[in-house]
mmCIF file of C-alpha atoms and ligand atoms in Angstrom:
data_model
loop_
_atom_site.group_PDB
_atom_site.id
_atom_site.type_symbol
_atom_site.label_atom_id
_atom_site.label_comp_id
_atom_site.label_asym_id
_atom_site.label_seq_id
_atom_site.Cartn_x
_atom_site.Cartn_y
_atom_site.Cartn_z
ATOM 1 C CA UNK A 29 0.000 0.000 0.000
ATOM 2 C CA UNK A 30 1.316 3.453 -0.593
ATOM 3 C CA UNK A 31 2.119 5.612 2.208
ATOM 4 C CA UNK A 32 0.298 8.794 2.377
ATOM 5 C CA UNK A 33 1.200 11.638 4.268
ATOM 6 C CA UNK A 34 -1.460 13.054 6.546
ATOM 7 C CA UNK A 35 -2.343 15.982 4.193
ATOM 8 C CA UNK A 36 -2.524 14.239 1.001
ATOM 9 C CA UNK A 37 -5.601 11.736 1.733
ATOM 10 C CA UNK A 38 -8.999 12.742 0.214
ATOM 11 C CA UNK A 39 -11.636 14.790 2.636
ATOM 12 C CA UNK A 40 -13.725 11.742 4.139
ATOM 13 C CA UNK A 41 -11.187 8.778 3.356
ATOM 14 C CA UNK A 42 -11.315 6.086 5.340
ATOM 15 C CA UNK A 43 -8.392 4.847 7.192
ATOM 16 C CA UNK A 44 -8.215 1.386 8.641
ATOM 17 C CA UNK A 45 -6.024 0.306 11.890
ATOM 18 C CA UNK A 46 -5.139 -3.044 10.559
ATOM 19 C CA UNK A 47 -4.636 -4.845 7.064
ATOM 20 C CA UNK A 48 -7.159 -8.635 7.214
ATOM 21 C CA UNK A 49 -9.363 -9.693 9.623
ATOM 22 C CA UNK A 50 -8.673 -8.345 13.935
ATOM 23 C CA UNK A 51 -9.252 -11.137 16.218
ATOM 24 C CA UNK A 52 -8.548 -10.743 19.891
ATOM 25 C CA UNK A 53 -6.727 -7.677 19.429
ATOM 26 C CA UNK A 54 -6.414 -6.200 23.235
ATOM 27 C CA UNK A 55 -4.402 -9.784 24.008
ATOM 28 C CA UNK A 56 -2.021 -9.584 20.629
ATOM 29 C CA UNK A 57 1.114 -7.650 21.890
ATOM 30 C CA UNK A 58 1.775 -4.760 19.516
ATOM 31 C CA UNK A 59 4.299 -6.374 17.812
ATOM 32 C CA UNK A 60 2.680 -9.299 16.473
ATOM 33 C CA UNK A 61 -0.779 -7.041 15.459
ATOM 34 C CA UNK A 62 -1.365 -6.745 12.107
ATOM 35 C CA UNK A 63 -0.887 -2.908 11.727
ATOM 36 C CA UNK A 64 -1.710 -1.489 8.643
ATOM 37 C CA UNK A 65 0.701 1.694 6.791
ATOM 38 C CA UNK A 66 -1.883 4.576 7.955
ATOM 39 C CA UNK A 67 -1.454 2.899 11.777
ATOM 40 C CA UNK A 68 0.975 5.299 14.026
ATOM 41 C CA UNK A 69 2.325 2.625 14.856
ATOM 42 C CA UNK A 70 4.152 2.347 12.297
ATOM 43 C CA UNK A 71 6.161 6.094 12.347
ATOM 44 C CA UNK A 72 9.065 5.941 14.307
ATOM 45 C CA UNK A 73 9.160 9.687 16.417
ATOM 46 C CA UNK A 74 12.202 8.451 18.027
ATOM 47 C CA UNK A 75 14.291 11.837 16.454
ATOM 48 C CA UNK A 76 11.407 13.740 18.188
ATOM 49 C CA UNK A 77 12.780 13.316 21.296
ATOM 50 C CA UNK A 78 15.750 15.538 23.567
ATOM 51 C CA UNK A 79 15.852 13.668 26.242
ATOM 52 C CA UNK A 80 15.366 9.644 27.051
ATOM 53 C CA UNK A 81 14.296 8.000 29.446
ATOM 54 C CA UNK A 82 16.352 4.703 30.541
ATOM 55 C CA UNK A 83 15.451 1.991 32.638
ATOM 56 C CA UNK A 84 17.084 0.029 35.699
ATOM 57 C CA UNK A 85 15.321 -3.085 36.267
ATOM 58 C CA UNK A 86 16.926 -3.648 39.118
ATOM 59 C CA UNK A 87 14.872 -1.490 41.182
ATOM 60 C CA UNK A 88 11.866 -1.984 39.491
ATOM 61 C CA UNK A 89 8.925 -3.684 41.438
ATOM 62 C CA UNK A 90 6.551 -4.214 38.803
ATOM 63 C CA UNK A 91 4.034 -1.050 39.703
ATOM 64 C CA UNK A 92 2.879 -0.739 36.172
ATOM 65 C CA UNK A 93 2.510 3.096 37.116
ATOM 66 C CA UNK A 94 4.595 3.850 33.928
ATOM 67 C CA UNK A 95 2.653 1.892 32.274
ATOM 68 C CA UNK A 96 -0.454 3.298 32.646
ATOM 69 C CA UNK A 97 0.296 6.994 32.561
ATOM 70 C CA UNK A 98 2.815 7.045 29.593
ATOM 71 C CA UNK A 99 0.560 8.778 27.319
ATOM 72 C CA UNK A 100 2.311 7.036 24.335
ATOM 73 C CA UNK A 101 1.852 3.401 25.515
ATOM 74 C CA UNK A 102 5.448 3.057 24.710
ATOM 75 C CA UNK A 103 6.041 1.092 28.068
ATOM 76 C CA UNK A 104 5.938 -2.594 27.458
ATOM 77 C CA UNK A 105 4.675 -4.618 30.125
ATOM 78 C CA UNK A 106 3.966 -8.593 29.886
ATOM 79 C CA UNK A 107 2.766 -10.595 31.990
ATOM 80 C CA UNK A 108 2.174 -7.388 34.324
ATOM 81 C CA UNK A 109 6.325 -7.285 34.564
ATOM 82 C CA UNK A 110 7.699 -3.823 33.545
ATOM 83 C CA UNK A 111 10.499 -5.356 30.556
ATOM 84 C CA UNK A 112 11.415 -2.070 28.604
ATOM 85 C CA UNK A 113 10.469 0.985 26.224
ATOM 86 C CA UNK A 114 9.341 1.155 22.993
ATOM 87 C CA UNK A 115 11.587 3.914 21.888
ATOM 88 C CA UNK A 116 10.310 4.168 18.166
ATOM 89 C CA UNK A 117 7.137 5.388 19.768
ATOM 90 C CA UNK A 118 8.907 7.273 23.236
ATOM 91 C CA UNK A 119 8.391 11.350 22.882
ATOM 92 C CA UNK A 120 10.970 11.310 25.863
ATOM 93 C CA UNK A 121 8.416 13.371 28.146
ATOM 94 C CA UNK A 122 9.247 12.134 31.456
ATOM 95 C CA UNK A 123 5.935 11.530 32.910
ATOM 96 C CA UNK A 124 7.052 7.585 33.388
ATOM 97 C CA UNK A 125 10.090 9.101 35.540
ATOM 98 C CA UNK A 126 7.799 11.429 37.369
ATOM 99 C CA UNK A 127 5.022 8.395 38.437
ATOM 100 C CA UNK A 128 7.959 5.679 38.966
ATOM 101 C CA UNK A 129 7.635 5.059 42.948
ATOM 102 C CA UNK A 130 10.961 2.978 43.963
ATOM 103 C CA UNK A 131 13.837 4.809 45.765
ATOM 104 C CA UNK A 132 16.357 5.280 43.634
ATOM 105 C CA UNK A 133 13.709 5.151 40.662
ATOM 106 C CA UNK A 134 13.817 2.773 38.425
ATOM 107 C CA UNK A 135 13.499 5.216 35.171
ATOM 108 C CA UNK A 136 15.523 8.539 35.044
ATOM 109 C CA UNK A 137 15.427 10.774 31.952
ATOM 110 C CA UNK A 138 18.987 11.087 29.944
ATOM 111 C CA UNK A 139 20.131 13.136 27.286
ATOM 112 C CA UNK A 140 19.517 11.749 23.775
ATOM 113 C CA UNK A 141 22.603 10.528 23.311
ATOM 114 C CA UNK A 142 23.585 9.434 26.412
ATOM 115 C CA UNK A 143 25.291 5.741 27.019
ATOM 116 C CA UNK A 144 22.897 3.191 28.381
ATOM 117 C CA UNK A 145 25.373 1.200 29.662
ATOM 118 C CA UNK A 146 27.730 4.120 31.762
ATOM 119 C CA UNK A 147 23.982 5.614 32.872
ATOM 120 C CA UNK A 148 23.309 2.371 34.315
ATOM 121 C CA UNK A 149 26.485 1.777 36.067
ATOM 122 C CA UNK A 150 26.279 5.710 37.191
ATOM 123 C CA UNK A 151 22.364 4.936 39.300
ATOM 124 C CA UNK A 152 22.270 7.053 41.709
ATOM 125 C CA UNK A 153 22.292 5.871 44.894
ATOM 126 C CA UNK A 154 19.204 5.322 47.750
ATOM 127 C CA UNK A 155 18.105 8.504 48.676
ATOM 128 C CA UNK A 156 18.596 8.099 52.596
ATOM 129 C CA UNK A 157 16.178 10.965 53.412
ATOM 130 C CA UNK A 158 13.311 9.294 51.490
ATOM 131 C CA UNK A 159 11.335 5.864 52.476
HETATM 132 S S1 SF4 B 7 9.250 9.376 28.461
HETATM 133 FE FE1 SF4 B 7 7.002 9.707 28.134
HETATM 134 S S2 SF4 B 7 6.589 8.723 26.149
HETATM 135 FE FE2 SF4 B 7 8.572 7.925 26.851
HETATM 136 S S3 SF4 B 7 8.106 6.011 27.933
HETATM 137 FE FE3 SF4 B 7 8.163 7.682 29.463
HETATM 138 S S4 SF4 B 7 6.036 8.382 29.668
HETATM 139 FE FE4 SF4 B 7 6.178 7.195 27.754
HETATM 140 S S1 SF4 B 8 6.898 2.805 37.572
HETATM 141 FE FE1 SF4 B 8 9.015 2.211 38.099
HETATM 142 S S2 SF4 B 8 8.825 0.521 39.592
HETATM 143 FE FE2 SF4 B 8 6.837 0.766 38.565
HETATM 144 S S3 SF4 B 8 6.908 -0.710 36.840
HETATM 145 FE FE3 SF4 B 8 7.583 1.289 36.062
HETATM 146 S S4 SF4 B 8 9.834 1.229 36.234
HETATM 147 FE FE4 SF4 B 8 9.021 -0.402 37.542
#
């Protein structure tokens, strides 16, 4: 199928989520769903972003509060365990940083280009003031 930019599809075209039939589609993860070219899903906005936000699982206790407030759905979650970020789809916003509850957090925002690896071995420490 061609790939249409937003502006250039006719006044009342209809766009479809999926290419073929949709069965069970709130259990498919997003990677195996059958997303069709006008789908979002399928635009990386990675270069959108300034700032990233990286994630240290060791910490993590499985809240889901990141989750459920990224407004981008770009945190993926199975089996209700917290295993990463979509970062085609991440706008880098922060909000998962802001909700995440552990002490240190388990997500911190990074510049773009920052090393995963040296931000990782750089955590900062339990905050001893803090619960
Ligand atoms: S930075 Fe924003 S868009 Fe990216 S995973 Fe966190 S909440 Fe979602
Ligand atoms: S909010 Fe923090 S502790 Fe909770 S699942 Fe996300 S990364 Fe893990």
């Amino acid at each position: 199928m061609q790939n249409n930019g937003w502006d250039e599809f006719e006044i009342g075209a209809m766009l479809r989520s999926f290419d073929g039939e949709v069965k069970d589609i709130a259990t498919t993860p997003q990677e195996d769903r059958n997303y069709s070219s006008n789908n979002s899903f399928t635009a990386s906005v990675a270069d959108w972003r300034i700032e990233k936000p990286i994630f240290n699982k060791d910490y993590c206790i499985d809240c889901q509060f990141c989750w459920i407030y990224c407004p981008d759905i770009s945190i993926i979650s199975r089996d209700k365990k917290m295993i990463g970020i979509d970062m085609d789809h991440c706008k880098g916003c922060g909000i998962c940083v802001e909700v995440c509850p552990t002490n240190p957090k388990s997500l911190l925002m990074f510049p773009e280009q920052a090393d995963e690896e040296a931000e990782l071995a750089g955590w900062p420490e339990k905050d001893k003031g803090e619960k």
